[in-house]
Amino acid sequence: MLSRALSRVFVLPCRRSVLTATLSSTASAFTDAATPKRRGRPPRTDTTNPKPSTEESASPPKKRGRRPKEPQTVNELTTKSGAGKVIHSPAPPRPVASKPAVIIPADKWELPPLETWSDVFPTSGQASTKPPMMFADRVTLRDPDTAWGLANAFIPEIARDKVIIEAFPGPGVLTRALLDLPRERVQKIILLEDVKVFREYLEPLAKADPRIEIIPLNAVNWDTYEQIDLNKLGVQSLPWDEPHPNLHWIAQLPVSSMGEQLMSQLMRCIPDKSWLFNYGRIPMSVLMYDWVWERMSANMSNRARCKLTMMTKAAAEADLAVDPDLLTPPGDKFYPGSVLHRSGKTRPVVPMAAVNFLPHLKPSIKPGMVDKWDYCLRRLYVQKSTPLEKAVGNLAPGAQTLLRYLTDPSAHPSERLDVKKAIRTMDPRDWAAFISAFDRWPFAPEDLSISNSFTHQERDS
C-alpha cells in the first residue's frame, strides 16, 4: 500500500505539492512535540505601531544654507540701524530667573500657566479682607516682559538702595521683575497683600530672598503702614528740598472706586506732609485704569476735568512712566482679561496707565488748607462750565463778597483773579488765590464736611 502510494506521487505530479505539504506539517509536529513549550502569554505583537524600517527611521538630510535669523524681542539690549549704528533700547534684556537653593514647591515659586489662572485665582466672589473687597476689583499684571519694562521705568538705572513698599502686588509678577533688577537698586521690598490666594505665591519669594517682607494687611487702611518699621531699615526723614532717594511707593490700584479714592487721599497727604510724606518727597509709581489717569490729568478742554484733577495738579508732578502701547492689548497684559460689571454683564478690561508721581517742591495747597480746598472744589465744580462770578453763590450764602477780594486792585497779584473764568478753566494758581480769599472771609462756613444735602453730582465731581 505504501509503495503504491509513493508511486502515485511520482506518477501524478499534480498531487506532489499536496503530499509535500503533508509531510512538512508532519515533521513540524514532531519538532514541536520535542521542544518544551514556554508557559505564559504569547509575546504581543504591536500591529498598531510597527517598528519602522531602517530606511523609514533615518532622519531626513539636513538642508544646507544660511542659518535662519532669530526673532527679535522687545527687550533686546541693542539693535542695529544703518551702517553700524547701534540704538539702545530703554530696558535691558530680562534675565532668566533661577530657582533658589532652598527647596520650594515648584508650583508656588513659578507662577501657574496662564491658561490655568482662572482656576487658581478667582475672578468672582468676595475676599475676606477689611474693608471687604471683590475679587473682580483686582486687576494684576500677568505678562513678565511687560513687568520687566515697568520695573525699569519705576526703578531706573540711577536708583540705589531703594526700599519699595508695593501695595496690591497680587501673585507677584511685578515683584519678580523688581527682584530681577540689579541688587544695588533694590534693598528691600515690603509687600502689602491681604488676599490669601495671592500670598501663596508671594511667600516662596520671602523664603528665597531676605529682601522680601510680607505684611498680610490691606494697603487701603492707614493702620497698615504703622506695621512698617522704616527706621529699622535705615530710612531717614529728609528735607523737602530733594526727592527721597530711597523710599518708593508702588501700587497696582484696585479698579473699583476704592482705587481712585486712595489716590485722592494720597494727594491730600502731600501738603501737610502726613503719611509716608513725613519722610520727605516720596516718589510713587502706580498702575491704574486710564480713565482714572484721565481724571487726574485732564486739561481745560477735557470734560473729565474735576476736583481730583485740581488736587493732583496742585500737589504733585505726574507723568506717564511708559508708552501706553506697552500695556496693550490689556487682555494679554493683565488678569483677568474681562471683569464683571455692576450691570451683571462681562466687559473687557479697559486700557491701563502706568504713572510716576513726585510731590511738588512747593505745593499750591498750603499746610492746613486741604479741607478748604476740598470744600470749595466740590461746591464749585458742580457748575464747572459757569463763570466764577456766577457760580460762587453755590459756595455759601453771602459768598459774592469774595469777588471784591479777588478783584481788589490794591491786592497782591497772587491774590487777584479773573472772576469771568469758567470753573473748569481755573488752574492751581487761580484756585490758590480763591482759597486764600475764602480763608480770609469772616463768614466762611465752619463745617466743611460733606453733608447729606450734597447732591450725587457733587459727590462725583
CSV table of C-alpha atoms in Angstrom, one decimal:
chain,number,residue,atom,x,y,z
A,1,MET,CA,0.0,0.0,0.0
A,2,LEU,CA,2.8,2.4,0.9
A,3,SER,CA,4.8,1.6,-2.3
A,4,ARG,CA,1.6,2.1,-4.3
A,5,ALA,CA,1.0,5.5,-2.7
A,6,LEU,CA,4.6,6.6,-3.2
A,7,SER,CA,4.4,5.6,-6.9
A,8,ARG,CA,1.4,7.8,-7.3
A,9,VAL,CA,3.5,10.7,-6.1
A,10,PHE,CA,5.9,10.3,-9.0
A,11,VAL,CA,3.3,9.3,-11.4
A,12,LEU,CA,0.9,12.1,-10.6
A,13,PRO,CA,2.8,15.4,-10.5
A,14,CYS,CA,-0.4,17.4,-9.7
A,15,ARG,CA,-0.6,15.7,-6.3
A,16,ARG,CA,3.1,16.3,-5.4
A,17,SER,CA,2.6,19.6,-3.7
A,18,VAL,CA,-0.2,18.2,-1.5
A,19,LEU,CA,1.9,15.3,-0.2
A,20,THR,CA,4.9,17.5,0.3
A,21,ALA,CA,2.9,19.9,2.4
A,22,THR,CA,1.5,16.9,4.3
A,23,LEU,CA,5.0,15.5,5.1
A,24,SER,CA,6.2,19.0,6.0
A,25,SER,CA,3.4,19.5,8.5
A,26,THR,CA,4.0,16.1,10.0
A,27,ALA,CA,7.7,16.8,10.5
A,28,SER,CA,6.9,20.2,12.1
A,29,ALA,CA,4.5,18.4,14.5
A,30,PHE,CA,7.3,16.0,15.6
A,31,THR,CA,9.7,19.0,16.1
A,32,ASP,CA,7.1,21.0,18.2
A,33,ALA,CA,6.5,17.9,20.4
A,34,ALA,CA,10.2,17.5,21.1
A,35,THR,CA,10.7,21.2,22.0
A,36,PRO,CA,9.3,22.2,25.5
A,37,LYS,CA,6.7,24.9,25.3
A,38,ARG,CA,7.1,28.2,27.1
A,39,ARG,CA,4.4,28.9,29.6
A,40,GLY,CA,2.6,32.2,29.9
A,41,ARG,CA,1.1,34.6,27.4
A,42,PRO,CA,2.5,34.6,23.9
A,43,PRO,CA,4.6,37.7,23.0
A,44,ARG,CA,2.4,40.6,21.9
A,45,THR,CA,3.0,42.0,18.5
A,46,ASP,CA,2.4,45.7,18.0
A,47,THR,CA,0.2,45.9,15.0
A,48,THR,CA,-0.8,49.5,15.5
A,49,ASN,CA,2.7,51.0,15.7
A,50,PRO,CA,5.0,48.6,13.8
A,51,LYS,CA,8.7,49.4,14.1
A,52,PRO,CA,9.9,51.4,11.2
A,53,SER,CA,12.5,50.0,8.9
A,54,THR,CA,16.0,51.4,8.8
A,55,GLU,CA,15.2,53.4,5.7
A,56,GLU,CA,12.0,54.9,7.3
A,57,SER,CA,13.6,55.7,10.6
A,58,ALA,CA,16.6,57.5,9.1
A,59,SER,CA,16.4,61.3,9.6
A,60,PRO,CA,15.9,63.4,6.6
A,61,PRO,CA,19.0,65.1,5.2
A,62,LYS,CA,19.7,68.5,6.7
A,63,LYS,CA,19.3,71.5,4.5
A,64,ARG,CA,22.4,73.5,3.8
A,65,GLY,CA,22.4,77.2,3.6
A,66,ARG,CA,22.4,80.3,5.8
A,67,ARG,CA,21.4,79.9,9.4
A,68,PRO,CA,17.8,81.3,10.0
A,69,LYS,CA,17.7,84.7,11.7
A,70,GLU,CA,16.5,84.5,15.3
A,71,PRO,CA,13.4,86.5,16.1
A,72,GLN,CA,14.0,89.8,17.9
A,73,THR,CA,12.2,90.6,21.1
A,74,VAL,CA,11.0,93.9,22.6
A,75,ASN,CA,13.6,93.6,25.4
A,76,GLU,CA,16.7,93.3,23.2
A,77,LEU,CA,19.5,95.4,24.5
A,78,THR,CA,20.6,96.8,21.2
A,79,THR,CA,19.5,96.8,17.6
A,80,LYS,CA,21.5,97.8,14.5
A,81,SER,CA,20.3,100.6,12.3
A,82,GLY,CA,22.1,101.9,9.3
A,83,ALA,CA,25.8,101.4,8.8
A,84,GLY,CA,26.9,100.0,12.1
A,85,LYS,CA,24.9,102.5,14.2
A,86,VAL,CA,23.7,101.0,17.5
A,87,ILE,CA,20.5,102.2,19.2
A,88,HIS,CA,20.0,101.2,22.8
A,89,SER,CA,16.5,100.1,23.9
A,90,PRO,CA,15.1,101.7,27.1
A,91,ALA,CA,15.1,98.5,29.1
A,92,PRO,CA,17.9,95.9,29.3
A,93,PRO,CA,17.1,92.3,28.4
A,94,ARG,CA,15.1,90.5,31.1
A,95,PRO,CA,17.4,88.0,32.9
A,96,VAL,CA,16.4,84.4,33.3
A,97,ALA,CA,15.3,83.9,36.9
A,98,SER,CA,16.9,80.9,38.5
A,99,LYS,CA,15.3,78.9,41.2
A,100,PRO,CA,16.7,79.4,44.7
A,101,ALA,CA,18.8,76.9,46.6
A,102,VAL,CA,16.2,76.3,49.2
A,103,ILE,CA,13.6,73.7,48.5
A,104,ILE,CA,10.4,75.4,47.4
A,105,PRO,CA,7.4,73.8,45.7
A,106,ALA,CA,7.7,74.4,42.0
A,107,ASP,CA,4.0,75.3,41.7
A,108,LYS,CA,4.5,78.1,44.1
A,109,TRP,CA,7.9,79.5,43.1
A,110,GLU,CA,6.9,79.5,39.5
A,111,LEU,CA,3.6,81.2,38.7
A,112,PRO,CA,0.9,78.8,37.3
A,113,PRO,CA,0.5,78.6,33.5
A,114,LEU,CA,-1.6,81.4,32.2
A,115,GLU,CA,-4.3,79.1,30.9
A,116,THR,CA,-4.9,77.9,34.5
A,117,TRP,CA,-5.1,81.3,36.2
A,118,SER,CA,-8.9,81.3,36.0
A,119,ASP,CA,-8.9,78.1,38.1
A,120,VAL,CA,-6.1,79.2,40.5
A,121,PHE,CA,-7.1,82.9,41.1
A,122,PRO,CA,-10.9,83.5,41.5
A,123,THR,CA,-12.5,86.3,39.5
A,124,SER,CA,-15.7,86.4,41.4
A,125,GLY,CA,-16.9,86.5,45.0
A,126,GLN,CA,-15.7,88.5,47.9
A,127,ALA,CA,-12.3,88.2,49.6
A,128,SER,CA,-12.1,88.0,53.3
A,129,THR,CA,-10.5,91.4,53.6
A,130,LYS,CA,-11.1,94.5,55.7
A,131,PRO,CA,-12.6,96.5,54.2
A,132,PRO,CA,-14.3,93.8,52.1
A,133,MET,CA,-13.0,93.7,48.5
A,134,MET,CA,-14.5,91.9,45.5
A,135,PHE,CA,-12.0,89.7,43.5
A,136,ALA,CA,-13.4,91.5,40.4
A,137,ASP,CA,-11.9,94.7,41.8
A,138,ARG,CA,-8.4,93.4,41.4
A,139,VAL,CA,-6.6,93.5,38.1
A,140,THR,CA,-3.0,92.4,38.2
A,141,LEU,CA,-0.1,92.1,35.7
A,142,ARG,CA,0.4,88.7,34.2
A,143,ASP,CA,3.0,89.3,31.4
A,144,PRO,CA,6.6,89.0,32.6
A,145,ASP,CA,8.1,91.1,29.7
A,146,THR,CA,5.7,94.0,30.5
A,147,ALA,CA,6.5,93.7,34.2
A,148,TRP,CA,10.2,93.9,33.3
A,149,GLY,CA,9.7,97.1,31.3
A,150,LEU,CA,7.7,98.6,34.2
A,151,ALA,CA,10.3,97.7,36.8
A,152,ASN,CA,13.0,99.6,34.9
A,153,ALA,CA,10.6,102.6,34.4
A,154,PHE,CA,9.7,102.7,38.1
A,155,ILE,CA,13.2,102.0,39.4
A,156,PRO,CA,15.6,103.4,36.8
A,157,GLU,CA,19.3,102.6,36.4
A,158,ILE,CA,20.4,105.6,38.6
A,159,ALA,CA,18.4,104.3,41.6
A,160,ARG,CA,20.3,102.9,44.6
A,161,ASP,CA,19.2,101.1,47.7
A,162,LYS,CA,15.5,101.5,47.2
A,163,VAL,CA,13.1,100.5,50.0
A,164,ILE,CA,10.0,99.7,48.0
A,165,ILE,CA,6.5,99.5,49.5
A,166,GLU,CA,4.4,97.5,47.0
A,167,ALA,CA,0.7,97.7,47.5
A,168,PHE,CA,-1.7,95.2,45.9
A,169,PRO,CA,1.1,93.0,44.4
A,170,GLY,CA,-1.3,90.2,43.5
A,171,PRO,CA,0.6,86.9,42.8
A,172,GLY,CA,3.8,88.9,42.3
A,173,VAL,CA,4.5,89.2,38.6
A,174,LEU,CA,5.8,92.8,39.1
A,175,THR,CA,7.5,91.8,42.3
A,176,ARG,CA,9.5,89.1,40.5
A,177,ALA,CA,10.6,91.7,37.9
A,178,LEU,CA,11.7,94.1,40.7
A,179,LEU,CA,13.8,91.2,42.2
A,180,ASP,CA,15.4,90.6,38.9
A,181,LEU,CA,16.8,94.2,38.9
A,182,PRO,CA,20.5,94.6,39.9
A,183,ARG,CA,20.8,94.2,43.6
A,184,GLU,CA,22.3,97.7,44.1
A,185,ARG,CA,19.0,99.2,43.0
A,186,VAL,CA,16.7,97.3,45.4
A,187,GLN,CA,17.5,97.0,49.1
A,188,LYS,CA,14.0,95.9,50.4
A,189,ILE,CA,10.5,95.1,49.0
A,190,ILE,CA,7.6,95.3,51.5
A,191,LEU,CA,4.5,93.6,50.1
A,192,LEU,CA,1.1,94.7,51.4
A,193,GLU,CA,-1.3,91.9,50.4
A,194,ASP,CA,-4.2,90.6,52.4
A,195,VAL,CA,-5.7,88.1,49.9
A,196,LYS,CA,-4.6,84.6,50.9
A,197,VAL,CA,-4.7,83.1,47.4
A,198,PHE,CA,-2.2,85.7,46.2
A,199,ARG,CA,0.0,85.4,49.2
A,200,GLU,CA,0.6,81.7,48.5
A,201,TYR,CA,2.7,82.8,45.5
A,202,LEU,CA,4.5,85.6,47.4
A,203,GLU,CA,5.6,83.5,50.4
A,204,PRO,CA,8.1,81.4,48.4
A,205,LEU,CA,9.8,84.7,47.4
A,206,ALA,CA,10.2,85.7,51.0
A,207,LYS,CA,11.7,82.3,51.8
A,208,ALA,CA,14.2,82.6,48.9
A,209,ASP,CA,15.2,86.2,49.2
A,210,PRO,CA,15.6,88.1,52.5
A,211,ARG,CA,14.8,91.4,50.8
A,212,ILE,CA,11.1,90.4,50.7
A,213,GLU,CA,8.8,91.1,53.6
A,214,ILE,CA,5.1,90.4,53.5
A,215,ILE,CA,2.5,92.2,55.6
A,216,PRO,CA,-0.9,90.5,55.3
A,217,LEU,CA,-2.9,93.6,55.5
A,218,ASN,CA,-4.9,95.8,53.2
A,219,ALA,CA,-3.0,98.7,51.7
A,220,VAL,CA,-6.1,101.0,51.8
A,221,ASN,CA,-6.0,101.1,55.6
A,222,TRP,CA,-3.7,103.7,57.1
A,223,ASP,CA,-3.1,101.5,60.1
A,224,THR,CA,-1.3,99.0,57.8
A,225,TYR,CA,1.6,101.4,57.3
A,226,GLU,CA,2.2,101.6,61.1
A,227,GLN,CA,3.3,98.0,60.9
A,228,ILE,CA,6.3,99.0,58.7
A,229,ASP,CA,9.4,99.9,60.8
A,230,LEU,CA,11.2,102.1,58.3
A,231,ASN,CA,13.7,103.3,60.9
A,232,LYS,CA,14.9,99.7,61.3
A,233,LEU,CA,15.5,99.6,57.6
A,234,GLY,CA,17.7,102.8,57.8
A,235,VAL,CA,15.1,105.0,56.0
A,236,GLN,CA,15.6,108.6,57.3
A,237,SER,CA,13.3,111.6,57.3
A,238,LEU,CA,14.9,114.0,54.8
A,239,PRO,CA,14.3,117.7,54.0
A,240,TRP,CA,11.7,118.5,51.4
A,241,ASP,CA,14.3,120.1,49.0
A,242,GLU,CA,15.1,116.9,47.1
A,243,PRO,CA,13.1,113.8,46.2
A,244,HIS,CA,13.7,111.0,48.7
A,245,PRO,CA,16.5,108.8,47.2
A,246,ASN,CA,15.5,105.5,48.9
A,247,LEU,CA,11.8,105.2,49.8
A,248,HIS,CA,9.4,104.5,47.0
A,249,TRP,CA,5.7,103.5,46.9
A,250,ILE,CA,4.4,101.3,44.1
A,251,ALA,CA,0.8,100.0,43.6
A,252,GLN,CA,-1.5,98.2,41.2
A,253,LEU,CA,-4.7,100.0,42.1
A,254,PRO,CA,-8.0,98.2,42.5
A,255,VAL,CA,-10.2,99.0,39.6
A,256,SER,CA,-13.2,100.0,41.7
A,257,SER,CA,-13.8,103.4,43.1
A,258,MET,CA,-11.6,102.4,46.0
A,259,GLY,CA,-8.5,102.9,43.8
A,260,GLU,CA,-9.5,106.4,42.8
A,261,GLN,CA,-10.3,107.3,46.5
A,262,LEU,CA,-6.9,106.1,47.6
A,263,MET,CA,-5.2,108.3,45.1
A,264,SER,CA,-7.3,111.3,46.2
A,265,GLN,CA,-6.3,110.6,49.8
A,266,LEU,CA,-2.6,110.5,48.9
A,267,MET,CA,-2.8,113.8,47.1
A,268,ARG,CA,-4.4,115.3,50.3
A,269,CYS,CA,-1.5,114.0,52.4
A,270,ILE,CA,1.2,115.8,50.4
A,271,PRO,CA,0.6,119.5,51.6
A,272,ASP,CA,0.5,118.5,55.3
A,273,LYS,CA,3.4,116.1,54.8
A,274,SER,CA,1.5,113.3,56.6
A,275,TRP,CA,1.5,109.6,56.0
A,276,LEU,CA,4.8,108.5,54.3
A,277,PHE,CA,5.5,112.0,53.3
A,278,ASN,CA,6.7,112.8,56.8
A,279,TYR,CA,9.9,111.1,55.5
A,280,GLY,CA,10.2,113.6,52.6
A,281,ARG,CA,9.1,113.9,48.9
A,282,ILE,CA,8.4,110.2,48.4
A,283,PRO,CA,8.0,109.2,44.7
A,284,MET,CA,5.1,107.0,43.8
A,285,SER,CA,4.6,104.7,40.8
A,286,VAL,CA,1.1,103.5,40.1
A,287,LEU,CA,-0.7,101.2,37.6
A,288,MET,CA,-4.3,102.4,37.2
A,289,TYR,CA,-7.2,102.4,34.8
A,290,ASP,CA,-6.6,105.0,32.1
A,291,TRP,CA,-9.9,106.7,32.9
A,292,VAL,CA,-8.6,107.4,36.4
A,293,TRP,CA,-5.4,108.9,34.9
A,294,GLU,CA,-7.6,111.0,32.6
A,295,ARG,CA,-9.5,112.4,35.6
A,296,MET,CA,-6.2,113.2,37.3
A,297,SER,CA,-4.5,114.8,34.3
A,298,ALA,CA,-7.4,116.3,32.2
A,299,ASN,CA,-6.7,119.7,30.5
A,300,MET,CA,-9.1,122.6,30.5
A,301,SER,CA,-11.0,121.4,27.4
A,302,ASN,CA,-11.5,117.9,28.7
A,303,ARG,CA,-14.9,117.1,30.2
A,304,ALA,CA,-13.2,114.7,32.6
A,305,ARG,CA,-11.6,117.7,34.4
A,306,CYS,CA,-12.8,117.6,38.0
A,307,LYS,CA,-11.9,118.1,41.7
A,308,LEU,CA,-9.4,115.2,41.5
A,309,THR,CA,-7.7,116.9,38.6
A,310,MET,CA,-7.1,120.1,40.6
A,311,MET,CA,-6.0,118.3,43.8
A,312,THR,CA,-3.4,116.3,41.7
A,313,LYS,CA,-2.1,119.3,39.8
A,314,ALA,CA,-1.8,121.3,43.0
A,315,ALA,CA,0.0,118.6,44.9
A,316,ALA,CA,2.3,116.7,42.6
A,317,GLU,CA,4.0,116.3,39.2
A,318,ALA,CA,2.6,113.4,37.3
A,319,ASP,CA,3.9,111.8,34.1
A,320,LEU,CA,3.4,108.5,32.2
A,321,ALA,CA,6.1,106.1,33.1
A,322,VAL,CA,5.9,104.1,29.8
A,323,ASP,CA,4.4,104.4,26.4
A,324,PRO,CA,0.7,103.2,26.8
A,325,ASP,CA,1.3,100.9,23.8
A,326,LEU,CA,3.4,98.7,26.1
A,327,LEU,CA,0.3,97.9,28.2
A,328,THR,CA,-1.9,96.9,25.2
A,329,PRO,CA,-3.8,94.9,24.5
A,330,PRO,CA,-4.9,94.9,28.1
A,331,GLY,CA,-6.4,91.4,27.9
A,332,ASP,CA,-3.0,90.0,27.2
A,333,LYS,CA,-1.1,92.0,29.7
A,334,PHE,CA,-3.4,91.9,32.7
A,335,TYR,CA,-5.5,89.4,34.5
A,336,PRO,CA,-8.4,88.9,34.4
A,337,GLY,CA,-9.0,89.8,30.7
A,338,SER,CA,-12.6,90.8,31.5
A,339,VAL,CA,-14.4,91.9,34.6
A,340,LEU,CA,-18.0,91.6,35.8
A,341,HIS,CA,-19.7,95.0,35.6
A,342,ARG,CA,-22.3,96.1,38.2
A,343,SER,CA,-24.9,95.6,35.5
A,344,GLY,CA,-24.2,91.9,35.6
A,345,LYS,CA,-22.5,91.9,32.1
A,346,THR,CA,-18.9,90.8,31.5
A,347,ARG,CA,-16.8,93.5,29.9
A,348,PRO,CA,-13.2,93.5,28.6
A,349,VAL,CA,-10.6,95.2,30.8
A,350,VAL,CA,-10.2,98.8,29.8
A,351,PRO,CA,-6.7,100.1,28.9
A,352,MET,CA,-4.3,100.8,31.8
A,353,ALA,CA,-1.8,103.5,32.5
A,354,ALA,CA,1.5,103.5,34.4
A,355,VAL,CA,2.2,106.8,36.1
A,356,ASN,CA,5.1,108.3,38.1
A,357,PHE,CA,4.2,110.8,40.8
A,358,LEU,CA,6.5,113.2,42.7
A,359,PRO,CA,5.3,115.8,45.2
A,360,HIS,CA,5.8,119.4,44.2
A,361,LEU,CA,8.7,121.2,45.9
A,362,LYS,CA,6.1,124.0,46.7
A,363,PRO,CA,2.6,122.6,46.5
A,364,SER,CA,-0.1,125.1,45.6
A,365,ILE,CA,-2.1,123.9,48.7
A,366,LYS,CA,-0.6,125.3,51.8
A,367,PRO,CA,-0.4,123.3,55.0
A,368,GLY,CA,-3.7,123.2,56.9
A,369,MET,CA,-5.7,124.3,53.9
A,370,VAL,CA,-6.6,120.9,52.4
A,371,ASP,CA,-10.2,120.8,53.8
A,372,LYS,CA,-10.9,124.3,52.4
A,373,TRP,CA,-9.6,123.3,49.0
A,374,ASP,CA,-11.7,120.1,49.1
A,375,TYR,CA,-14.9,122.0,50.2
A,376,CYS,CA,-14.6,124.8,47.6
A,377,LEU,CA,-13.7,122.4,44.7
A,378,ARG,CA,-16.6,120.2,45.5
A,379,ARG,CA,-19.1,123.0,45.7
A,380,LEU,CA,-18.0,124.9,42.6
A,381,TYR,CA,-17.3,122.0,40.2
A,382,VAL,CA,-21.0,121.3,40.2
A,383,GLN,CA,-21.2,124.2,37.8
A,384,LYS,CA,-17.8,123.8,36.1
A,385,SER,CA,-18.9,125.4,32.8
A,386,THR,CA,-20.2,128.5,34.7
A,387,PRO,CA,-18.1,131.6,35.2
A,388,LEU,CA,-16.8,132.0,38.8
A,389,GLU,CA,-18.7,135.3,39.3
A,390,LYS,CA,-22.0,133.4,38.8
A,391,ALA,CA,-21.0,130.1,40.4
A,392,VAL,CA,-19.6,131.5,43.6
A,393,GLY,CA,-23.1,131.8,45.1
A,394,ASN,CA,-23.2,127.9,45.3
A,395,LEU,CA,-20.4,128.0,47.9
A,396,ALA,CA,-22.4,129.5,50.8
A,397,PRO,CA,-24.8,132.3,51.5
A,398,GLY,CA,-23.1,135.7,51.0
A,399,ALA,CA,-20.2,134.2,49.1
A,400,GLN,CA,-20.4,137.0,46.5
A,401,THR,CA,-18.4,139.1,48.9
A,402,LEU,CA,-15.3,137.0,47.8
A,403,LEU,CA,-15.5,138.7,44.4
A,404,ARG,CA,-14.4,142.0,46.0
A,405,TYR,CA,-11.3,140.3,47.5
A,406,LEU,CA,-10.4,138.8,44.1
A,407,THR,CA,-10.8,142.0,42.1
A,408,ASP,CA,-9.2,144.5,44.5
A,409,PRO,CA,-6.6,146.5,42.6
A,410,SER,CA,-4.5,147.0,45.7
A,411,ALA,CA,-4.2,143.3,46.4
A,412,HIS,CA,-1.1,141.4,45.6
A,413,PRO,CA,-1.1,139.8,42.1
A,414,SER,CA,-1.1,136.3,43.6
A,415,GLU,CA,-4.4,137.2,45.4
A,416,ARG,CA,-6.2,138.6,42.3
A,417,LEU,CA,-8.2,136.5,39.9
A,418,ASP,CA,-10.2,137.0,36.7
A,419,VAL,CA,-13.7,136.1,38.0
A,420,LYS,CA,-15.1,135.7,34.5
A,421,LYS,CA,-13.2,132.5,34.1
A,422,ALA,CA,-15.2,129.3,33.9
A,423,ILE,CA,-14.7,126.9,36.8
A,424,ARG,CA,-13.0,124.2,34.7
A,425,THR,CA,-10.5,126.7,33.2
A,426,MET,CA,-9.1,127.7,36.5
A,427,ASP,CA,-5.6,126.4,37.2
A,428,PRO,CA,-3.9,125.7,40.5
A,429,ARG,CA,-2.7,129.3,40.8
A,430,ASP,CA,-6.3,130.6,40.4
A,431,TRP,CA,-7.6,128.2,43.0
A,432,ALA,CA,-4.8,129.2,45.4
A,433,ALA,CA,-5.9,132.8,45.1
A,434,PHE,CA,-9.6,131.9,45.6
A,435,ILE,CA,-8.9,129.6,48.6
A,436,SER,CA,-6.8,132.4,50.1
A,437,ALA,CA,-9.8,134.8,49.8
A,438,PHE,CA,-12.1,132.1,51.3
A,439,ASP,CA,-9.7,131.7,54.2
A,440,ARG,CA,-9.9,135.5,55.0
A,441,TRP,CA,-13.7,135.6,54.7
A,442,PRO,CA,-15.0,136.1,58.3
A,443,PHE,CA,-18.4,134.4,57.4
A,444,ALA,CA,-17.0,131.3,55.8
A,445,PRO,CA,-18.8,128.1,56.9
A,446,GLU,CA,-17.0,126.3,59.7
A,447,ASP,CA,-18.4,122.8,58.9
A,448,LEU,CA,-16.6,121.8,55.7
A,449,SER,CA,-17.6,118.1,55.7
A,450,ILE,CA,-19.8,116.6,53.1
A,451,SER,CA,-23.4,117.0,54.4
A,452,ASN,CA,-26.5,115.0,53.4
A,453,SER,CA,-27.7,118.0,51.4
A,454,PHE,CA,-24.9,117.4,48.8
A,455,THR,CA,-26.2,116.0,45.6
A,456,HIS,CA,-25.0,112.9,43.9
A,457,GLN,CA,-23.4,115.1,41.3
A,458,GLU,CA,-21.3,116.9,44.0
A,459,ARG,CA,-20.0,113.7,45.3
A,460,ASP,CA,-18.9,112.5,41.9
A,461,SER,CA,-17.4,115.8,40.8
